[in-house]
Coordinates of C-alpha atoms in Angstrom, one line a residue:
M1 CA -18.1 -9.4 18.5
S2 CA -18.6 -5.7 18.8
R3 CA -19.0 -3.6 15.6
I4 CA -18.3 0.0 14.9
N5 CA -20.2 1.5 12.0
G6 CA -20.5 -2.0 10.5
F7 CA -16.8 -3.0 11.2
I8 CA -15.6 -5.6 13.6
G9 CA -13.7 -3.7 16.3
R10 CA -9.9 -4.1 15.9
R11 CA -9.4 -5.8 19.3
D12 CA -12.2 -8.3 18.6
F13 CA -10.9 -8.9 15.0
L14 CA -7.5 -9.8 16.4
K15 CA -9.0 -12.1 19.0
F16 CA -11.0 -13.8 16.3
A17 CA -8.0 -14.2 14.0
S18 CA -6.0 -15.7 16.9
V19 CA -8.8 -18.2 17.7
V20 CA -9.1 -19.1 14.0
G21 CA -5.3 -19.6 13.8
I22 CA -5.3 -21.9 16.8
A23 CA -8.2 -23.9 15.4
A24 CA -6.5 -24.1 12.0
T25 CA -3.3 -25.5 13.6
A26 CA -5.3 -28.1 15.4
F27 CA -7.5 -29.3 12.6
G28 CA -5.3 -28.6 9.6
D29 CA -6.2 -27.1 6.2
S30 CA -9.6 -28.8 6.3
F31 CA -10.7 -26.3 8.9
W32 CA -9.7 -23.0 7.1
N33 CA -7.5 -22.0 4.3
P34 CA -7.0 -18.2 4.0
E35 CA -6.4 -18.4 0.2
Q36 CA -9.8 -20.1 -0.1
T37 CA -11.7 -17.4 1.8
T38 CA -13.8 -15.3 -0.5
V39 CA -13.9 -11.6 -0.4
A40 CA -17.5 -11.8 0.6
D41 CA -16.5 -13.5 3.9
I42 CA -15.1 -10.2 5.1
H43 CA -17.6 -7.5 4.0
P44 CA -16.6 -3.9 4.8
V45 CA -19.4 -1.4 5.2
N46 CA -18.0 2.0 4.1
P47 CA -20.5 4.8 4.3
N48 CA -18.7 6.9 1.8
P49 CA -16.8 4.6 -0.6
V50 CA -14.3 6.2 -2.9
S51 CA -13.8 4.7 -6.4
P52 CA -10.3 4.0 -7.6
N53 CA -10.3 6.8 -10.1
Q54 CA -11.6 9.3 -7.6
A55 CA -8.9 8.2 -5.1
V56 CA -6.1 8.7 -7.7
R57 CA -7.5 12.2 -8.5
C58 CA -7.6 13.0 -4.8
L59 CA -4.0 11.9 -4.3
L60 CA -2.7 13.9 -7.3
D61 CA -4.7 17.0 -6.3
G62 CA -3.1 16.7 -2.8
N63 CA 0.3 16.3 -4.4
Q64 CA -0.2 19.4 -6.5
R65 CA -1.1 21.4 -3.3
F66 CA 2.1 20.0 -1.7
I67 CA 4.3 21.1 -4.7
T68 CA 2.8 24.6 -4.9
Q69 CA 2.9 25.0 -1.1
K70 CA -0.9 25.5 -0.9
R71 CA -1.5 22.6 1.5
K72 CA -4.9 22.3 3.2
Y73 CA -3.7 19.9 6.0
P74 CA -7.1 18.1 5.8
D75 CA -8.5 15.8 8.4
Q76 CA -5.9 16.8 11.1
S77 CA -8.2 18.5 13.6
L78 CA -8.8 17.2 17.1
E79 CA -12.4 16.6 16.1
H80 CA -11.4 14.4 13.2
L81 CA -8.9 12.6 15.5
R82 CA -11.8 11.6 17.8
L83 CA -13.9 10.6 14.8
V84 CA -11.4 8.2 13.3
A85 CA -10.7 6.8 16.7
K86 CA -14.0 5.0 16.4
A87 CA -13.5 3.6 12.9
Q88 CA -11.3 4.1 9.9
Y89 CA -12.2 4.3 6.2
P90 CA -8.9 5.0 4.3
F91 CA -9.7 5.9 0.7
A92 CA -6.4 4.5 -0.5
A93 CA -3.6 2.2 0.5
I94 CA 0.0 3.1 -0.2
L95 CA 2.9 0.6 -0.4
G96 CA 5.8 3.0 -0.2
C97 CA 9.5 3.0 0.4
A98 CA 10.7 3.6 4.0
D99 CA 12.9 6.4 2.8
S100 CA 12.6 9.3 5.3
R101 CA 12.1 11.8 2.5
V102 CA 8.9 10.2 1.2
P103 CA 6.1 10.4 3.9
A104 CA 2.9 9.6 2.0
E105 CA 0.5 11.7 4.1
I106 CA 2.7 14.8 3.6
I107 CA 3.4 14.6 -0.1
F108 CA -0.2 13.9 -0.8
D109 CA -1.5 16.5 1.7
Q110 CA -3.8 14.0 3.5
G111 CA -4.7 13.5 7.2
L112 CA -5.7 11.1 9.9
G113 CA -7.5 8.1 8.6
D114 CA -7.2 9.0 4.9
L115 CA -4.4 6.6 3.9
F116 CA -3.5 3.1 4.9
V117 CA 0.3 3.3 4.5
V118 CA 2.7 0.3 4.5
R119 CA 6.4 1.3 4.2
V120 CA 9.4 -0.9 3.7
A121 CA 12.8 -0.2 2.0
G122 CA 12.4 -0.6 -1.8
N123 CA 8.6 -0.8 -1.6
V124 CA 9.0 -4.6 -1.7
A125 CA 5.8 -6.6 -1.7
S126 CA 6.7 -9.2 0.9
D127 CA 4.2 -11.7 2.3
T128 CA 3.6 -9.5 5.4
V129 CA 3.1 -6.5 3.2
I130 CA 0.6 -8.3 1.0
G131 CA -1.3 -9.4 4.1
S132 CA -1.5 -5.8 5.3
L133 CA -2.8 -4.7 1.9
E134 CA -5.4 -7.5 1.9
Y135 CA -6.6 -6.2 5.2
S136 CA -6.8 -2.6 3.9
T137 CA -9.0 -3.7 1.0
T138 CA -11.2 -6.5 2.4
V139 CA -11.7 -5.1 6.0
L140 CA -11.3 -1.4 5.7
G141 CA -12.7 -1.0 2.2
S142 CA -9.9 0.8 0.3
Q143 CA -10.4 0.5 -3.5
L144 CA -7.0 1.8 -4.5
I145 CA -3.5 0.5 -3.9
V146 CA -0.6 2.7 -5.0
I147 CA 2.9 1.3 -5.3
L148 CA 5.0 4.4 -4.5
G149 CA 8.7 4.2 -5.5
H150 CA 11.0 7.2 -5.7
K151 CA 13.9 8.7 -7.6
R152 CA 17.4 7.5 -6.6
C153 CA 16.1 4.8 -4.3
G154 CA 18.9 3.4 -2.1
A155 CA 17.5 -0.1 -2.0
V156 CA 17.3 -0.2 -5.8
A157 CA 20.9 1.1 -6.0
E158 CA 22.1 -1.8 -3.8
A159 CA 20.2 -4.3 -6.0
I160 CA 22.1 -2.9 -9.0
K161 CA 25.4 -3.2 -7.2
N162 CA 24.6 -6.9 -6.4
E163 CA 27.1 -7.1 -3.5
P164 CA 26.6 -9.0 -0.3
L165 CA 25.0 -7.1 2.6
P166 CA 25.2 -7.8 6.3
G167 CA 22.3 -8.9 8.5
R168 CA 18.8 -9.1 7.0
M169 CA 19.3 -6.3 4.5
G170 CA 20.0 -8.8 1.8
L171 CA 16.5 -10.2 2.1
I172 CA 15.1 -6.8 0.9
I173 CA 17.5 -6.6 -2.0
E174 CA 16.6 -10.1 -3.2
G175 CA 13.0 -8.9 -3.6
I176 CA 14.2 -6.1 -5.9
K177 CA 16.7 -8.0 -8.1
P178 CA 14.1 -9.5 -10.5
S179 CA 13.1 -6.0 -11.6
V180 CA 16.8 -5.0 -12.1
E181 CA 17.2 -8.0 -14.4
R182 CA 14.4 -6.7 -16.6
V183 CA 16.2 -3.5 -17.5
K184 CA 19.8 -4.7 -17.5
L185 CA 20.1 -4.3 -21.3
R186 CA 17.9 -1.2 -21.6
T187 CA 19.4 2.1 -22.7
G188 CA 19.1 5.3 -20.8
D189 CA 19.4 6.1 -17.1
N190 CA 20.0 2.6 -15.6
M191 CA 19.1 3.8 -12.1
Q192 CA 15.8 5.4 -13.0
N193 CA 14.9 2.5 -15.3
A194 CA 15.4 0.1 -12.4
V195 CA 13.3 2.2 -10.1
I196 CA 10.4 2.2 -12.5
A197 CA 10.8 -1.5 -13.2
N198 CA 10.7 -2.2 -9.5
I199 CA 7.5 -0.3 -9.1
Q200 CA 5.9 -2.3 -11.9
Y201 CA 7.3 -5.6 -10.7
Q202 CA 6.0 -5.1 -7.1
A203 CA 2.5 -4.2 -8.5
E204 CA 2.5 -7.4 -10.6
K205 CA 3.6 -9.4 -7.6
L206 CA 0.7 -8.1 -5.5
Q207 CA -1.8 -9.4 -8.1
E208 CA 0.0 -12.7 -8.7
S209 CA 0.6 -13.5 -5.1
S210 CA -2.8 -12.7 -3.6
T211 CA -6.0 -14.4 -4.8
I212 CA -7.9 -11.9 -2.6
L213 CA -6.6 -8.9 -4.4
A214 CA -6.8 -10.5 -7.8
K215 CA -10.5 -11.3 -7.2
L216 CA -11.3 -7.7 -6.1
I217 CA -9.6 -6.5 -9.3
D218 CA -11.6 -8.9 -11.4
E219 CA -14.8 -7.6 -9.8
G220 CA -13.9 -4.0 -10.5
K221 CA -13.6 -3.2 -6.7
L222 CA -9.9 -2.6 -6.6
K223 CA -7.2 -0.9 -8.8
I224 CA -3.4 -1.2 -8.3
V225 CA -1.3 1.6 -9.8
G226 CA 2.3 2.5 -9.8
A227 CA 3.7 5.9 -9.0
C228 CA 7.1 7.5 -8.7
Y229 CA 8.1 10.4 -6.4
D230 CA 10.7 12.9 -7.5
I231 CA 12.7 13.7 -4.4
D232 CA 14.1 16.8 -6.1
T233 CA 10.7 18.5 -7.0
G234 CA 8.2 16.7 -4.8
K235 CA 6.1 15.6 -7.8
V236 CA 4.4 12.3 -8.0
N237 CA 3.9 10.7 -11.5
I238 CA 1.7 7.8 -12.2
I239 CA 3.5 4.9 -13.8
T240 CA 1.6 2.9 -16.5

């Protein structure tokens, strides 16, 4: 397989994954079980690794630039586009809501190749989302995952209503309902309480559902944090 700066090329990686999948189907779990694969089996080589704390600082600094309208628009030149076409080293992964008002690269003032962004309504940590984040950490070398919710989230509002929805929309809402239950008896702004609870719940789900991510956290190679975006002011606050 070809490698670029120590990484398996994306096309070859996908071919390899396909071959492994076919072999696993033919031979059963005895051939390969993804949950049993150690982090060391996929070893990213990042020439400039960014620690979790550094990554958080970089994101918050960028958000401050966005709020004050002093954006630098980093890493958006044609030269940088050509550079990241060869290999990507995102310093952070973002699990954000698909809401059109919350584009991660803009609100954090980042550019091409800086962030590995997964967006889905309600920032729900589904199986496919978790797989994407495992890829960002084990293959691309990101050491920070941010669960980015936002004020007045429509998906959370639907979970609070608890009414039937057409099509597949109900599947998303089901992934949020456990967090709504947590704050049902809490005083204060019910909507904002549920938004925060959902951010925290999805962060917990990531760790509990992925042995890969849990192992990286235990080894000090990964940090998962929650954050909430205020759609009225543009400010991002870290959720503890």
